[in-house]
Amino acid sequence: MIEKLNWQSIYASLDKISFLRKSFTLKFLFIAFIGIHIPLLGLLFFLKFNSLNSYSPVQIILITLILTLVATMVTLYVLNNLLKPLILSKNALKDFYRYRTLPNLPSIHHDEVGELMRLVNKTLNSLDVLSREKQQLIALVSHNLRTPLTQILSLCELFKAENEGNNFYTDNISKITENQLNDLAELLNQLVQNKNNVVLDDDGFNVYSLVEEDIEKQKFQTNLKSIKVEVENQEELFLPNTIRSNIDLVFHNLLSNAIKFSYPNSIIKVKIFGKADKVYIEVKDQGIGFDDDYKDMIFKNMKNKGRLGTKNEPSIGLGLHLCKKTIQKAGGDLIAKSDGNNKGATFTLIV
């Protein structure tokens, strides 16, 4: 609190000087100018009231050095306090980024630094409002999506109750719907944790378990095309819980694409391994692949230009574009490789 009063009192004193009031640069240069000339002024005053013959050259030099040291200390102290608002602004941005703490920077000063503090206050408060509105909107959308899914589950149960015997399709519809409900529940859980700055138990999650769960969720699609998914896991690997939803979303999409663009009765190979402190999840299919020209566009936003799957499954061309952005946000990357058309493709998630 004392430091805060110091810089604010110094600022207030300088603001009383009219030509300094609206310029931080002039304040800084003014203090530096005064600090540089204090030793000279001090020596002139000293000599004015004292006879030069009364002191030896060594004493004069010592007096000059003392005045210089004092002037330097005072100047650095004042300049350090002038920089305090910049440090406070930096810390406000850091605290908002890390903890979503809203700033309360003083907004009474009229120079560039005062304007900076006002803008930091305004911008971070606006971002907080937008963030809360986004959370509410996503929660509302998720809630609205849950309602028809719950109704589908109820209808499946009624159908099975009235039609005893083979319920293969209703069982699979129920399973897919339950998976979607679980995904929505996980999304809402992540939103609540982000909103409340909840720190998850960071023992991490098992990458292999997540992959197995996603493969199980898409078993109905693989069965429809008689596709076999093989998993090669070289070691037990863990990633932070804070990026679990990112990894889950991206891998789910990669596996879904591999199924979509694979030919019936083929094999999709998933390989999990660690290398140079990174975790690699590789999804390799035996499908339609792509040529070098298409590779340059594969991670771009190709809305409404997606390719059809091997059974004419539709695609809007946004999945890989969003996957790339999602995994980069988690500090990783996504790369694609293919030997050409109809020679399969390999997508590698690195984090």
Short mmCIF file of C-alpha atoms in Angstrom, two decimals:
data_model
loop_
_atom_site.label_atom_id
_atom_site.label_comp_id
_atom_site.label_asym_id
_atom_site.label_seq_id
_atom_site.Cartn_x
_atom_site.Cartn_y
_atom_site.Cartn_z
CA MET A 1 0.00 0.00 0.00
CA ILE A 2 2.91 2.35 0.81
CA GLU A 3 4.41 1.76 -2.66
CA LYS A 4 1.07 2.56 -4.26
CA LEU A 5 0.81 5.83 -2.31
CA ASN A 6 4.37 6.72 -3.26
CA TRP A 7 3.90 6.44 -7.01
CA GLN A 8 0.50 8.08 -6.90
CA SER A 9 1.75 11.00 -4.80
CA ILE A 10 4.72 11.49 -7.14
CA TYR A 11 2.38 11.33 -10.12
CA ALA A 12 0.00 13.81 -8.47
CA SER A 13 2.86 16.21 -7.81
CA LEU A 14 4.05 16.07 -11.40
CA ASP A 15 0.47 16.50 -12.68
CA LYS A 16 0.42 19.91 -10.96
CA ILE A 17 3.01 21.10 -13.46
CA SER A 18 0.86 22.10 -16.42
CA PHE A 19 3.22 21.18 -19.28
CA LEU A 20 3.81 17.71 -17.75
CA ARG A 21 0.18 16.84 -17.03
CA LYS A 22 -0.72 15.17 -20.34
CA SER A 23 2.59 13.58 -21.26
CA PHE A 24 4.24 10.59 -19.60
CA THR A 25 7.28 11.05 -21.85
CA LEU A 26 7.79 14.62 -20.63
CA LYS A 27 7.45 13.50 -17.02
CA PHE A 28 10.12 10.87 -17.54
CA LEU A 29 12.50 13.22 -19.38
CA PHE A 30 11.91 16.02 -16.86
CA ILE A 31 12.91 13.80 -13.92
CA ALA A 32 15.93 12.48 -15.83
CA PHE A 33 17.00 16.04 -16.72
CA ILE A 34 16.68 17.23 -13.12
CA GLY A 35 18.52 14.17 -11.85
CA ILE A 36 21.43 14.72 -14.21
CA HIS A 37 21.85 18.35 -13.16
CA ILE A 38 21.43 17.96 -9.40
CA PRO A 39 25.17 17.27 -8.81
CA LEU A 40 26.15 20.34 -10.85
CA LEU A 41 23.61 22.57 -9.09
CA GLY A 42 24.59 21.18 -5.70
CA LEU A 43 28.26 21.82 -6.38
CA LEU A 44 27.54 25.41 -7.52
CA PHE A 45 25.53 26.12 -4.36
CA PHE A 46 28.24 24.56 -2.23
CA LEU A 47 30.93 26.69 -3.82
CA LYS A 48 28.78 29.81 -3.53
CA PHE A 49 28.62 29.56 0.23
CA ASN A 50 32.04 28.05 0.81
CA SER A 51 35.52 29.19 -0.16
CA LEU A 52 37.17 27.01 -2.77
CA ASN A 53 40.50 27.48 -0.96
CA SER A 54 39.07 25.88 2.17
CA TYR A 55 38.92 22.45 0.50
CA SER A 56 41.46 20.30 -1.22
CA PRO A 57 40.85 18.93 -4.76
CA VAL A 58 40.26 15.47 -3.26
CA GLN A 59 37.55 16.84 -0.95
CA ILE A 60 35.90 18.64 -3.88
CA ILE A 61 35.89 15.38 -5.85
CA LEU A 62 34.43 13.48 -2.87
CA ILE A 63 31.68 16.05 -2.44
CA THR A 64 30.89 15.84 -6.15
CA LEU A 65 30.73 12.03 -5.98
CA ILE A 66 28.42 12.15 -2.94
CA LEU A 67 26.10 14.59 -4.68
CA THR A 68 26.14 12.41 -7.80
CA LEU A 69 25.28 9.25 -5.82
CA VAL A 70 22.46 10.99 -3.95
CA ALA A 71 21.09 12.47 -7.17
CA THR A 72 21.27 9.08 -8.91
CA MET A 73 19.44 7.32 -6.05
CA VAL A 74 16.69 9.93 -5.93
CA THR A 75 16.29 9.95 -9.72
CA LEU A 76 16.11 6.15 -9.96
CA TYR A 77 13.59 6.05 -7.11
CA VAL A 78 11.33 8.58 -8.79
CA LEU A 79 11.67 6.96 -12.24
CA ASN A 80 10.94 3.55 -10.72
CA ASN A 81 7.74 4.95 -9.23
CA LEU A 82 6.83 6.51 -12.57
CA LEU A 83 7.02 3.03 -14.10
CA LYS A 84 4.75 1.50 -11.44
CA PRO A 85 1.53 2.11 -13.46
CA LEU A 86 3.00 0.13 -16.39
CA ILE A 87 3.87 -2.75 -14.04
CA LEU A 88 0.39 -2.62 -12.48
CA SER A 89 -1.17 -2.74 -15.97
CA LYS A 90 1.00 -5.74 -16.91
CA ASN A 91 0.06 -7.55 -13.67
CA ALA A 92 -3.62 -6.78 -14.24
CA LEU A 93 -3.46 -8.40 -17.68
CA LYS A 94 -1.58 -11.41 -16.29
CA ASP A 95 -4.04 -11.88 -13.39
CA PHE A 96 -7.00 -11.68 -15.75
CA TYR A 97 -5.43 -14.23 -18.10
CA ARG A 98 -4.53 -16.65 -15.31
CA TYR A 99 -7.29 -16.19 -12.72
CA ARG A 100 -9.97 -14.09 -14.44
CA THR A 101 -9.40 -11.40 -11.80
CA LEU A 102 -10.88 -8.06 -12.86
CA PRO A 103 -8.59 -5.01 -12.51
CA ASN A 104 -9.20 -1.88 -10.51
CA LEU A 105 -6.51 0.41 -11.88
CA PRO A 106 -6.66 4.14 -11.03
CA SER A 107 -8.17 6.23 -13.80
CA ILE A 108 -7.51 9.77 -12.59
CA HIS A 109 -4.36 10.52 -14.59
CA HIS A 110 -4.44 12.31 -17.92
CA ASP A 111 -1.30 11.22 -19.76
CA GLU A 112 -0.64 8.17 -21.98
CA VAL A 113 -0.18 5.86 -18.98
CA GLY A 114 -3.44 7.04 -17.48
CA GLU A 115 -5.16 6.31 -20.79
CA LEU A 116 -3.51 2.87 -20.84
CA MET A 117 -4.88 2.03 -17.38
CA ARG A 118 -8.37 3.19 -18.35
CA LEU A 119 -8.23 1.05 -21.51
CA VAL A 120 -7.02 -2.00 -19.53
CA ASN A 121 -9.90 -1.57 -17.09
CA LYS A 122 -12.46 -1.14 -19.86
CA THR A 123 -11.12 -3.91 -22.11
CA LEU A 124 -10.82 -6.57 -19.40
CA ASN A 125 -14.24 -5.78 -17.98
CA SER A 126 -15.72 -5.99 -21.49
CA LEU A 127 -13.97 -9.32 -22.09
CA ASP A 128 -15.34 -10.64 -18.82
CA VAL A 129 -18.87 -9.69 -19.83
CA LEU A 130 -18.43 -11.33 -23.25
CA SER A 131 -16.97 -14.45 -21.62
CA ARG A 132 -19.93 -14.78 -19.25
CA GLU A 133 -22.38 -14.24 -22.09
CA LYS A 134 -20.59 -16.90 -24.15
CA GLN A 135 -20.75 -19.33 -21.21
CA GLN A 136 -24.47 -18.70 -20.84
CA LEU A 137 -25.10 -19.09 -24.58
CA ILE A 138 -23.19 -22.38 -24.82
CA ALA A 139 -24.92 -23.68 -21.70
CA LEU A 140 -28.29 -22.76 -23.24
CA VAL A 141 -27.43 -24.43 -26.56
CA SER A 142 -26.19 -27.53 -24.75
CA HIS A 143 -29.37 -27.65 -22.70
CA ASN A 144 -31.53 -27.31 -25.81
CA LEU A 145 -29.57 -30.10 -27.49
CA ARG A 146 -30.00 -32.40 -24.49
CA THR A 147 -33.79 -32.16 -24.63
CA PRO A 148 -34.34 -33.87 -28.04
CA LEU A 149 -31.64 -36.44 -27.25
CA THR A 150 -33.41 -37.34 -24.02
CA GLN A 151 -36.66 -37.64 -25.95
CA ILE A 152 -34.99 -39.98 -28.46
CA LEU A 153 -33.81 -42.20 -25.60
CA SER A 154 -37.33 -42.30 -24.16
CA LEU A 155 -38.81 -43.21 -27.55
CA CYS A 156 -36.26 -46.02 -27.97
CA GLU A 157 -37.19 -47.44 -24.58
CA LEU A 158 -40.89 -47.30 -25.45
CA PHE A 159 -40.25 -48.97 -28.81
CA LYS A 160 -38.25 -51.77 -27.17
CA ALA A 161 -40.97 -52.27 -24.55
CA GLU A 162 -43.65 -52.65 -27.21
CA ASN A 163 -41.56 -54.73 -29.62
CA GLU A 164 -39.84 -57.59 -27.90
CA GLY A 165 -37.15 -59.46 -29.77
CA ASN A 166 -34.41 -58.07 -32.00
CA ASN A 167 -33.79 -54.43 -31.11
CA PHE A 168 -30.46 -54.03 -32.91
CA TYR A 169 -31.19 -50.61 -34.38
CA THR A 170 -32.91 -49.16 -31.33
CA ASP A 171 -30.07 -50.40 -29.12
CA ASN A 172 -27.53 -48.66 -31.32
CA ILE A 173 -29.60 -45.48 -31.53
CA SER A 174 -29.81 -45.50 -27.72
CA LYS A 175 -26.08 -46.03 -27.40
CA ILE A 176 -25.19 -43.23 -29.82
CA THR A 177 -27.64 -40.89 -28.10
CA GLU A 178 -26.22 -41.72 -24.67
CA ASN A 179 -22.73 -40.99 -25.96
CA GLN A 180 -23.89 -37.60 -27.23
CA LEU A 181 -25.49 -36.84 -23.88
CA ASN A 182 -22.28 -37.78 -22.10
CA ASP A 183 -20.29 -35.53 -24.43
CA LEU A 184 -22.63 -32.63 -23.71
CA ALA A 185 -22.35 -33.28 -19.98
CA GLU A 186 -18.55 -33.21 -20.29
CA LEU A 187 -18.74 -29.95 -22.24
CA LEU A 188 -20.89 -28.34 -19.56
CA ASN A 189 -18.54 -29.64 -16.88
CA GLN A 190 -15.56 -28.07 -18.67
CA LEU A 191 -17.43 -24.77 -18.97
CA VAL A 192 -18.19 -24.72 -15.24
CA GLN A 193 -14.57 -25.52 -14.39
CA ASN A 194 -13.27 -22.78 -16.69
CA LYS A 195 -15.78 -20.27 -15.38
CA ASN A 196 -14.96 -20.94 -11.74
CA ASN A 197 -11.22 -21.36 -12.34
CA VAL A 198 -11.33 -24.87 -10.97
CA VAL A 199 -7.92 -26.53 -10.89
CA LEU A 200 -8.34 -30.17 -11.87
CA ASP A 201 -6.45 -33.02 -10.28
CA ASP A 202 -3.45 -32.94 -12.56
CA ASP A 203 -2.33 -36.51 -12.21
CA GLY A 204 -3.57 -36.44 -15.79
CA PHE A 205 -5.67 -38.80 -17.88
CA ASN A 206 -4.60 -42.00 -19.58
CA VAL A 207 -4.37 -41.34 -23.32
CA TYR A 208 -4.97 -45.00 -24.18
CA SER A 209 -8.19 -45.08 -22.12
CA LEU A 210 -9.51 -41.98 -23.90
CA VAL A 211 -8.74 -43.53 -27.30
CA GLU A 212 -10.49 -46.77 -26.35
CA GLU A 213 -13.55 -44.86 -25.15
CA ASP A 214 -13.80 -42.94 -28.43
CA ILE A 215 -13.40 -46.11 -30.48
CA GLU A 216 -16.21 -47.71 -28.49
CA LYS A 217 -18.43 -44.69 -29.07
CA GLN A 218 -18.03 -45.06 -32.85
CA LYS A 219 -18.36 -48.84 -32.95
CA PHE A 220 -21.73 -48.63 -34.68
CA GLN A 221 -20.22 -46.66 -37.58
CA THR A 222 -17.28 -49.06 -37.92
CA ASN A 223 -19.65 -52.05 -37.89
CA LEU A 224 -21.76 -50.54 -40.67
CA LYS A 225 -18.71 -50.53 -42.97
CA SER A 226 -17.08 -53.67 -41.50
CA ILE A 227 -14.02 -51.62 -40.56
CA LYS A 228 -11.60 -52.90 -37.96
CA VAL A 229 -9.79 -50.50 -35.64
CA GLU A 230 -6.43 -51.68 -34.32
CA VAL A 231 -4.66 -49.85 -31.48
CA GLU A 232 -0.92 -49.99 -30.88
CA ASN A 233 0.04 -48.53 -27.53
CA GLN A 234 3.78 -48.61 -26.82
CA GLU A 235 3.64 -47.23 -23.28
CA GLU A 236 1.35 -45.80 -20.63
CA LEU A 237 1.11 -42.09 -21.37
CA PHE A 238 -0.68 -39.33 -19.48
CA LEU A 239 -1.66 -35.79 -20.41
CA PRO A 240 -3.00 -32.96 -18.19
CA ASN A 241 -6.72 -33.05 -17.43
CA THR A 242 -6.95 -29.40 -18.47
CA ILE A 243 -6.61 -30.40 -22.15
CA ARG A 244 -8.59 -33.65 -22.01
CA SER A 245 -11.64 -32.19 -23.73
CA ASN A 246 -9.44 -30.74 -26.52
CA ILE A 247 -7.77 -34.10 -27.17
CA ASP A 248 -11.09 -35.94 -26.98
CA LEU A 249 -12.74 -33.61 -29.48
CA VAL A 250 -9.87 -33.78 -31.98
CA PHE A 251 -9.32 -37.54 -31.80
CA HIS A 252 -13.07 -38.20 -32.07
CA ASN A 253 -13.15 -36.12 -35.25
CA LEU A 254 -10.03 -37.78 -36.71
CA LEU A 255 -11.46 -41.26 -36.10
CA SER A 256 -14.83 -40.21 -37.51
CA ASN A 257 -13.11 -38.91 -40.66
CA ALA A 258 -11.04 -42.07 -40.98
CA ILE A 259 -14.23 -44.16 -40.86
CA LYS A 260 -16.00 -41.85 -43.31
CA PHE A 261 -13.23 -41.93 -45.91
CA SER A 262 -12.23 -45.59 -45.47
CA TYR A 263 -13.40 -48.33 -47.80
CA PRO A 264 -15.55 -51.15 -46.37
CA ASN A 265 -13.67 -54.14 -44.91
CA SER A 266 -10.50 -52.09 -44.37
CA ILE A 267 -8.38 -51.42 -41.28
CA ILE A 268 -7.77 -48.22 -39.33
CA LYS A 269 -4.59 -48.27 -37.25
CA VAL A 270 -4.25 -46.04 -34.19
CA LYS A 271 -0.76 -45.71 -32.73
CA ILE A 272 0.03 -44.00 -29.42
CA PHE A 273 3.63 -43.24 -28.48
CA GLY A 274 5.87 -40.74 -26.75
CA LYS A 275 8.80 -38.95 -28.33
CA ALA A 276 10.94 -36.02 -27.11
CA ASP A 277 8.54 -35.16 -24.24
CA LYS A 278 5.59 -35.14 -26.64
CA VAL A 279 2.64 -37.52 -26.97
CA TYR A 280 1.74 -38.67 -30.48
CA ILE A 281 -1.64 -40.13 -31.49
CA GLU A 282 -1.50 -41.39 -35.07
CA VAL A 283 -4.64 -42.35 -37.03
CA LYS A 284 -3.86 -44.21 -40.26
CA ASP A 285 -6.58 -45.40 -42.66
CA GLN A 286 -6.71 -47.25 -45.99
CA GLY A 287 -9.15 -44.87 -47.60
CA ILE A 288 -9.36 -42.29 -50.36
CA GLY A 289 -6.26 -40.33 -49.25
CA PHE A 290 -5.35 -37.06 -50.96
CA ASP A 291 -2.81 -35.61 -53.38
CA ASP A 292 -0.31 -32.81 -52.82
CA ASP A 293 -2.68 -30.14 -54.15
CA TYR A 294 -5.38 -31.08 -51.64
CA LYS A 295 -2.83 -31.26 -48.79
CA ASP A 296 -2.24 -27.51 -49.03
CA MET A 297 -5.96 -26.89 -48.32
CA ILE A 298 -6.73 -29.68 -45.88
CA PHE A 299 -6.55 -27.54 -42.71
CA LYS A 300 -8.14 -24.47 -44.25
CA ASN A 301 -11.72 -23.38 -43.76
CA MET A 302 -13.45 -25.09 -46.68
CA LYS A 303 -17.02 -24.51 -45.66
CA ASN A 304 -19.47 -26.34 -47.94
CA LYS A 305 -16.55 -27.82 -49.92
CA GLY A 306 -16.08 -31.02 -47.96
CA ARG A 307 -15.62 -34.33 -49.79
CA LEU A 308 -18.10 -37.18 -49.67
CA GLY A 309 -17.21 -40.35 -47.79
CA THR A 310 -16.89 -43.77 -49.41
CA LYS A 311 -20.60 -44.35 -48.82
CA ASN A 312 -21.51 -40.79 -49.81
CA GLU A 313 -21.40 -39.59 -46.20
CA PRO A 314 -21.66 -35.77 -46.25
CA SER A 315 -18.99 -33.38 -44.96
CA ILE A 316 -19.08 -29.59 -44.54
CA GLY A 317 -15.30 -29.12 -44.66
CA LEU A 318 -14.90 -27.49 -41.24
CA GLY A 319 -13.79 -30.42 -39.09
CA LEU A 320 -10.04 -30.48 -39.72
CA HIS A 321 -9.83 -26.68 -39.76
CA LEU A 322 -11.39 -26.55 -36.27
CA CYS A 323 -9.36 -29.54 -35.07
CA LYS A 324 -6.13 -27.77 -35.98
CA LYS A 325 -7.16 -24.64 -34.10
CA THR A 326 -8.36 -26.64 -31.09
CA ILE A 327 -5.15 -28.62 -30.68
CA GLN A 328 -2.96 -25.56 -31.24
CA LYS A 329 -4.88 -23.84 -28.47
CA ALA A 330 -3.87 -26.74 -26.22
CA GLY A 331 -0.22 -26.21 -27.18
CA GLY A 332 -0.02 -29.02 -29.74
CA ASP A 333 -0.24 -29.54 -33.46
CA LEU A 334 -1.96 -31.66 -36.09
CA ILE A 335 -0.26 -32.87 -39.26
CA ALA A 336 -1.51 -34.83 -42.27
CA LYS A 337 0.22 -37.20 -44.69
CA SER A 338 -0.85 -39.25 -47.70
CA ASP A 339 0.92 -41.03 -50.53
CA GLY A 340 -1.77 -39.94 -52.96
CA ASN A 341 -5.37 -40.52 -53.98
CA ASN A 342 -6.79 -43.91 -52.88
CA LYS A 343 -3.63 -44.66 -50.89
CA GLY A 344 -4.94 -43.85 -47.44
CA ALA A 345 -4.10 -41.00 -45.09
CA THR A 346 -2.33 -40.56 -41.77
CA PHE A 347 -3.24 -37.83 -39.31
CA THR A 348 -0.95 -37.30 -36.34
CA LEU A 349 -2.04 -35.41 -33.24
CA ILE A 350 0.98 -34.07 -31.30
CA VAL A 351 0.73 -32.55 -27.84
#
